[in-house]
Amino acid sequence: MSKTMKGVICLSLAGIIWGGLFLAVRLVVGSIEAVPLVWCRYILAFFALYALGSYRHVDWRIQRKDWKLVALVGLIGQTLSIVTQESGTLLTSAQTGSTITAATPAFMVVFGCWILKEKMTLGRIMSVVLATIGVMLIVYDPDNFQVNLWGGILLMIAAITWALMAVFLKLLEHYSPIVLTFYGLIVALICLAPYSIWWLATQGDWNLLLSPTVLLSIGYMGVISTTGGFVLWNEGLLYMDASTAGLFMFWQPVVGTLLGWLLLGEPITLWFWLGFLLIVVGVVMAMSRNKS
């Protein structure tokens, strides 16, 4: 099997796994809030990543000068972005959550130019404009009354903050992705612990929390999505450049939409597809190597 084919398989599986994440979030609606949901998910991922890192004999050390940036990555990415992503998905639908957050690569263009001093071109500007219009079409879909404006705004915040975190990670690329994700999870676990513990102790309905649906959903999010998807994605990046790899993020909205339609009865409207098409065009433009 060629290296390119290995990359395609790994990246496609990662995108499919992340598409299923949004269905898992929707399955726990009414059982647990977003913050304790993320916290429980991260507890599982913490142990899974530690086991994986130990198995691969990664170097866990971080230089003192980099700890502030590592903490910032944890606050922006693993904390703010994931909490807003799951909050927005709980308020909207699996298809809306997976599609809006798929606009992340387009927003990486803005932060890449700002932080990494990459060249801003007309094509890159247009990519962000098209992706933003696509998001607005999905959020303001007049034919889909499940869409919630506040949920759409939260998902937009999730896409933007994840893009910002991804750019910051470029400044830390001399460390193992496993190590960076592991320490980011620790930051998030500390930040989310007070509210999560309080909610679980005083507000949680343990009959619901211990139901098979909730336990399996959290298990999927913590072990398969956070750990498995992450490993597959980074494995795929070994065989394919990052700009091409970003295209495989579109497995995420396709799978999220189809699973939401098949298993949850979420409607697929023309407005959704128009918005999705604009996001696809915007992201493809953002990752194009051609200079405008």
Short mmCIF file of C-alpha atoms in Angstrom, two decimals:
data_model
loop_
_atom_site.label_atom_id
_atom_site.label_comp_id
_atom_site.label_asym_id
_atom_site.label_seq_id
_atom_site.Cartn_x
_atom_site.Cartn_y
_atom_site.Cartn_z
CA MET A 1 0.00 0.00 0.00
CA SER A 2 1.39 3.42 -0.95
CA LYS A 3 2.04 6.16 1.60
CA THR A 4 -0.60 8.33 -0.05
CA MET A 5 -3.21 5.61 0.30
CA LYS A 6 -2.28 5.11 3.96
CA GLY A 7 -2.72 8.83 4.51
CA VAL A 8 -6.11 8.83 2.78
CA ILE A 9 -7.33 5.91 4.91
CA CYS A 10 -6.12 7.39 8.21
CA LEU A 11 -7.48 10.88 7.53
CA SER A 12 -10.80 9.58 6.22
CA LEU A 13 -11.29 7.42 9.32
CA ALA A 14 -10.49 10.41 11.55
CA GLY A 15 -13.06 12.57 9.74
CA ILE A 16 -15.69 9.82 9.98
CA ILE A 17 -15.01 9.34 13.71
CA TRP A 18 -15.34 13.08 14.34
CA GLY A 19 -18.58 13.15 12.35
CA GLY A 20 -20.00 10.54 14.72
CA LEU A 21 -19.01 12.73 17.67
CA PHE A 22 -21.88 15.13 16.98
CA LEU A 23 -24.39 12.30 17.03
CA ALA A 24 -22.97 11.14 20.38
CA VAL A 25 -23.47 14.65 21.77
CA ARG A 26 -27.08 14.78 20.54
CA LEU A 27 -27.83 11.41 22.17
CA VAL A 28 -27.16 12.84 25.65
CA VAL A 29 -29.41 15.90 25.27
CA GLY A 30 -31.42 16.33 28.48
CA SER A 31 -29.15 13.99 30.45
CA ILE A 32 -26.06 16.11 31.06
CA GLU A 33 -24.92 19.67 30.48
CA ALA A 34 -22.08 20.57 28.12
CA VAL A 35 -19.43 21.44 30.74
CA PRO A 36 -19.67 18.23 32.81
CA LEU A 37 -20.02 16.29 29.54
CA VAL A 38 -16.68 17.65 28.29
CA TRP A 39 -15.10 17.04 31.70
CA CYS A 40 -16.19 13.38 31.79
CA ARG A 41 -15.04 12.93 28.21
CA TYR A 42 -11.63 14.33 29.06
CA ILE A 43 -11.15 12.10 32.08
CA LEU A 44 -11.39 9.07 29.80
CA ALA A 45 -9.19 10.70 27.17
CA PHE A 46 -6.59 11.61 29.83
CA PHE A 47 -5.95 7.98 30.71
CA ALA A 48 -6.14 6.83 27.10
CA LEU A 49 -3.61 9.43 25.93
CA TYR A 50 -1.27 8.69 28.82
CA ALA A 51 -1.36 4.99 27.98
CA LEU A 52 -0.74 5.75 24.31
CA GLY A 53 2.11 8.14 25.06
CA SER A 54 3.74 5.63 27.39
CA TYR A 55 3.40 2.90 24.79
CA ARG A 56 5.08 5.13 22.20
CA HIS A 57 7.72 6.31 24.70
CA VAL A 58 7.09 10.00 24.04
CA ASP A 59 9.13 12.68 25.81
CA TRP A 60 6.73 14.33 28.29
CA ARG A 61 9.04 17.29 29.05
CA ILE A 62 8.05 20.85 28.10
CA GLN A 63 10.57 23.68 28.18
CA ARG A 64 9.79 26.37 30.74
CA LYS A 65 9.52 29.09 28.09
CA ASP A 66 6.74 27.17 26.32
CA TRP A 67 4.45 26.46 29.28
CA LYS A 68 2.46 29.70 28.87
CA LEU A 69 1.68 28.88 25.24
CA VAL A 70 0.81 25.28 26.13
CA ALA A 71 -1.60 26.57 28.80
CA LEU A 72 -3.11 29.02 26.29
CA VAL A 73 -3.66 26.18 23.83
CA GLY A 74 -5.47 24.24 26.56
CA LEU A 75 -7.66 27.22 27.49
CA ILE A 76 -8.58 28.18 23.92
CA GLY A 77 -8.79 24.75 22.32
CA GLN A 78 -9.59 22.00 24.80
CA THR A 79 -11.65 24.29 27.05
CA LEU A 80 -13.39 27.15 25.22
CA SER A 81 -13.64 25.59 21.76
CA ILE A 82 -14.87 22.15 22.84
CA VAL A 83 -17.33 23.51 25.42
CA THR A 84 -18.87 25.90 22.87
CA GLN A 85 -18.89 23.14 20.25
CA GLU A 86 -20.81 20.71 22.43
CA SER A 87 -23.07 23.46 23.84
CA GLY A 88 -23.94 24.56 20.31
CA THR A 89 -24.56 21.00 19.18
CA LEU A 90 -26.83 20.36 22.16
CA LEU A 91 -28.88 23.43 21.15
CA THR A 92 -29.02 22.72 17.41
CA SER A 93 -28.45 19.42 15.62
CA ALA A 94 -25.71 16.96 14.68
CA GLN A 95 -25.66 18.22 11.08
CA THR A 96 -25.46 21.89 12.08
CA GLY A 97 -22.68 21.26 14.58
CA SER A 98 -20.57 19.18 12.21
CA THR A 99 -21.00 21.58 9.29
CA ILE A 100 -20.35 24.90 11.01
CA THR A 101 -17.24 23.61 12.76
CA ALA A 102 -15.97 22.32 9.40
CA ALA A 103 -15.35 25.98 8.52
CA THR A 104 -12.30 25.92 10.84
CA PRO A 105 -9.65 25.63 8.07
CA ALA A 106 -10.89 28.81 6.43
CA PHE A 107 -10.54 30.77 9.67
CA MET A 108 -7.03 29.38 10.09
CA VAL A 109 -6.08 31.58 7.14
CA VAL A 110 -6.81 34.75 9.13
CA PHE A 111 -4.86 33.67 12.18
CA GLY A 112 -2.04 32.30 10.05
CA CYS A 113 -1.58 35.72 8.47
CA TRP A 114 -1.87 37.52 11.80
CA ILE A 115 0.24 35.30 14.05
CA LEU A 116 2.53 33.41 11.67
CA LYS A 117 2.91 36.35 9.24
CA GLU A 118 1.70 34.28 6.29
CA LYS A 119 0.77 36.24 3.17
CA MET A 120 -2.86 37.39 2.90
CA THR A 121 -4.22 37.05 -0.64
CA LEU A 122 -7.53 37.92 -2.27
CA GLY A 123 -8.32 34.21 -2.58
CA ARG A 124 -7.78 33.67 1.13
CA ILE A 125 -9.97 36.65 2.03
CA MET A 126 -12.74 35.34 -0.23
CA SER A 127 -12.46 31.91 1.39
CA VAL A 128 -13.30 33.35 4.81
CA VAL A 129 -16.16 35.43 3.36
CA LEU A 130 -17.71 32.40 1.62
CA ALA A 131 -17.34 30.16 4.69
CA THR A 132 -18.97 32.84 6.86
CA ILE A 133 -21.91 33.24 4.45
CA GLY A 134 -22.29 29.45 4.42
CA VAL A 135 -22.45 29.37 8.20
CA MET A 136 -25.08 32.12 8.20
CA LEU A 137 -27.26 30.21 5.70
CA ILE A 138 -27.23 27.19 8.00
CA VAL A 139 -27.86 29.20 11.17
CA TYR A 140 -30.73 31.20 9.63
CA ASP A 141 -32.25 28.22 7.76
CA PRO A 142 -35.98 29.13 7.47
CA ASP A 143 -36.92 25.52 6.65
CA ASN A 144 -35.28 23.94 9.70
CA PHE A 145 -36.88 25.03 12.97
CA GLN A 146 -34.39 22.95 14.99
CA VAL A 147 -31.72 25.53 14.31
CA ASN A 148 -31.10 27.78 17.30
CA LEU A 149 -29.44 31.18 16.78
CA TRP A 150 -27.52 31.04 20.07
CA GLY A 151 -26.42 27.52 19.24
CA GLY A 152 -25.17 28.68 15.84
CA ILE A 153 -23.21 31.51 17.45
CA LEU A 154 -21.60 29.07 19.89
CA LEU A 155 -20.61 26.78 17.02
CA MET A 156 -19.08 29.71 15.16
CA ILE A 157 -17.05 30.55 18.28
CA ALA A 158 -15.98 26.90 18.42
CA ALA A 159 -14.75 26.98 14.80
CA ILE A 160 -12.86 30.25 15.29
CA THR A 161 -11.21 29.27 18.59
CA TRP A 162 -10.20 25.84 17.24
CA ALA A 163 -8.58 27.57 14.26
CA LEU A 164 -6.71 29.90 16.64
CA MET A 165 -5.52 26.96 18.70
CA ALA A 166 -4.35 25.12 15.57
CA VAL A 167 -2.21 28.11 14.57
CA PHE A 168 -0.71 28.35 18.07
CA LEU A 169 0.19 24.66 17.79
CA LYS A 170 2.37 25.52 14.80
CA LEU A 171 4.58 27.40 17.27
CA LEU A 172 4.89 24.20 19.33
CA GLU A 173 5.36 21.70 16.53
CA HIS A 174 8.70 20.58 17.97
CA TYR A 175 6.72 18.66 20.62
CA SER A 176 4.78 15.43 20.16
CA PRO A 177 1.07 16.09 19.38
CA ILE A 178 0.25 13.45 22.01
CA VAL A 179 2.11 15.44 24.66
CA LEU A 180 0.50 18.76 23.69
CA THR A 181 -2.99 17.27 23.70
CA PHE A 182 -2.32 15.55 27.04
CA TYR A 183 -1.26 18.78 28.78
CA GLY A 184 -4.09 20.68 27.11
CA LEU A 185 -6.51 18.18 28.62
CA ILE A 186 -5.01 18.76 32.06
CA VAL A 187 -5.61 22.52 31.71
CA ALA A 188 -9.21 21.88 30.64
CA LEU A 189 -9.85 19.37 33.43
CA ILE A 190 -8.68 21.90 36.03
CA CYS A 191 -10.74 24.75 34.54
CA LEU A 192 -13.93 22.69 34.19
CA ALA A 193 -13.66 20.71 37.45
CA PRO A 194 -15.40 23.13 39.91
CA TYR A 195 -18.63 23.48 37.92
CA SER A 196 -18.61 19.88 36.69
CA ILE A 197 -18.20 18.38 40.16
CA TRP A 198 -20.87 20.70 41.57
CA TRP A 199 -23.32 19.86 38.76
CA LEU A 200 -22.74 16.11 38.99
CA ALA A 201 -23.13 16.20 42.79
CA THR A 202 -26.21 18.40 42.99
CA GLN A 203 -28.00 18.51 39.62
CA GLY A 204 -27.21 15.26 37.86
CA ASP A 205 -29.80 12.51 37.54
CA TRP A 206 -27.68 9.41 38.04
CA ASN A 207 -30.34 7.13 36.61
CA LEU A 208 -29.89 9.00 33.32
CA LEU A 209 -26.13 9.46 33.65
CA LEU A 210 -25.57 5.74 34.17
CA SER A 211 -27.86 4.70 31.33
CA PRO A 212 -26.21 2.71 28.51
CA THR A 213 -26.83 5.49 25.98
CA VAL A 214 -25.05 8.15 28.03
CA LEU A 215 -22.18 5.89 29.10
CA LEU A 216 -21.56 4.66 25.55
CA SER A 217 -21.78 8.22 24.16
CA ILE A 218 -19.24 9.55 26.68
CA GLY A 219 -17.03 6.51 26.05
CA TYR A 220 -17.15 7.19 22.31
CA MET A 221 -16.30 10.86 22.81
CA GLY A 222 -13.46 10.23 25.26
CA VAL A 223 -11.73 7.16 23.86
CA ILE A 224 -12.67 6.86 20.18
CA SER A 225 -13.13 10.51 19.18
CA THR A 226 -10.63 12.38 21.37
CA THR A 227 -7.94 9.69 21.38
CA GLY A 228 -8.57 7.45 18.36
CA GLY A 229 -9.48 10.25 15.96
CA PHE A 230 -6.50 12.28 17.13
CA VAL A 231 -4.04 9.40 16.58
CA LEU A 232 -5.42 8.61 13.12
CA TRP A 233 -5.29 12.25 12.09
CA ASN A 234 -1.68 12.69 13.13
CA GLU A 235 -0.75 9.36 11.56
CA GLY A 236 -2.27 10.55 8.29
CA LEU A 237 -0.28 13.79 8.45
CA LEU A 238 2.88 11.71 8.28
CA TYR A 239 1.97 10.68 4.72
CA MET A 240 0.29 13.83 3.42
CA ASP A 241 0.89 17.59 3.66
CA ALA A 242 -1.33 19.61 5.97
CA SER A 243 -3.08 21.66 3.26
CA THR A 244 -4.29 18.50 1.51
CA ALA A 245 -5.12 16.77 4.79
CA GLY A 246 -7.50 19.58 5.73
CA LEU A 247 -9.82 18.54 2.91
CA PHE A 248 -10.62 15.35 4.78
CA MET A 249 -12.39 17.40 7.48
CA PHE A 250 -15.37 17.30 5.14
CA TRP A 251 -16.05 13.72 6.12
CA GLN A 252 -17.13 15.27 9.41
CA PRO A 253 -20.22 17.20 8.22
CA VAL A 254 -21.19 14.50 5.71
CA VAL A 255 -21.19 11.79 8.38
CA GLY A 256 -22.75 14.09 10.99
CA THR A 257 -25.56 15.03 8.62
CA LEU A 258 -26.28 11.47 7.46
CA LEU A 259 -26.25 10.03 10.99
CA GLY A 260 -28.48 12.85 12.25
CA TRP A 261 -30.92 12.16 9.41
CA LEU A 262 -30.86 8.36 9.72
CA LEU A 263 -30.88 7.97 13.51
CA LEU A 264 -32.34 11.20 14.90
CA GLY A 265 -34.71 12.22 12.11
CA GLU A 266 -33.01 15.60 11.62
CA PRO A 267 -34.16 17.19 8.34
CA ILE A 268 -31.81 18.01 5.48
CA THR A 269 -32.98 21.14 3.68
CA LEU A 270 -31.86 23.03 0.57
CA TRP A 271 -30.55 25.89 2.74
CA PHE A 272 -28.33 23.44 4.59
CA TRP A 273 -26.79 22.17 1.35
CA LEU A 274 -26.30 25.70 -0.01
CA GLY A 275 -24.50 26.69 3.18
CA PHE A 276 -22.47 23.49 3.14
CA LEU A 277 -21.44 24.10 -0.49
CA LEU A 278 -20.22 27.62 0.31
CA ILE A 279 -18.20 26.32 3.27
CA VAL A 280 -16.66 23.64 1.03
CA VAL A 281 -15.70 26.22 -1.60
CA GLY A 282 -14.34 28.57 1.07
CA VAL A 283 -12.18 25.95 2.72
CA VAL A 284 -10.87 24.58 -0.58
CA MET A 285 -9.91 28.14 -1.57
CA ALA A 286 -8.23 28.65 1.80
CA MET A 287 -6.06 25.58 1.35
CA SER A 288 -5.25 26.23 -2.30
CA ARG A 289 -1.58 26.70 -3.04
CA ASN A 290 -2.30 29.15 -5.81
CA LYS A 291 -1.49 32.78 -5.00
CA SER A 292 -4.05 35.40 -5.99
#
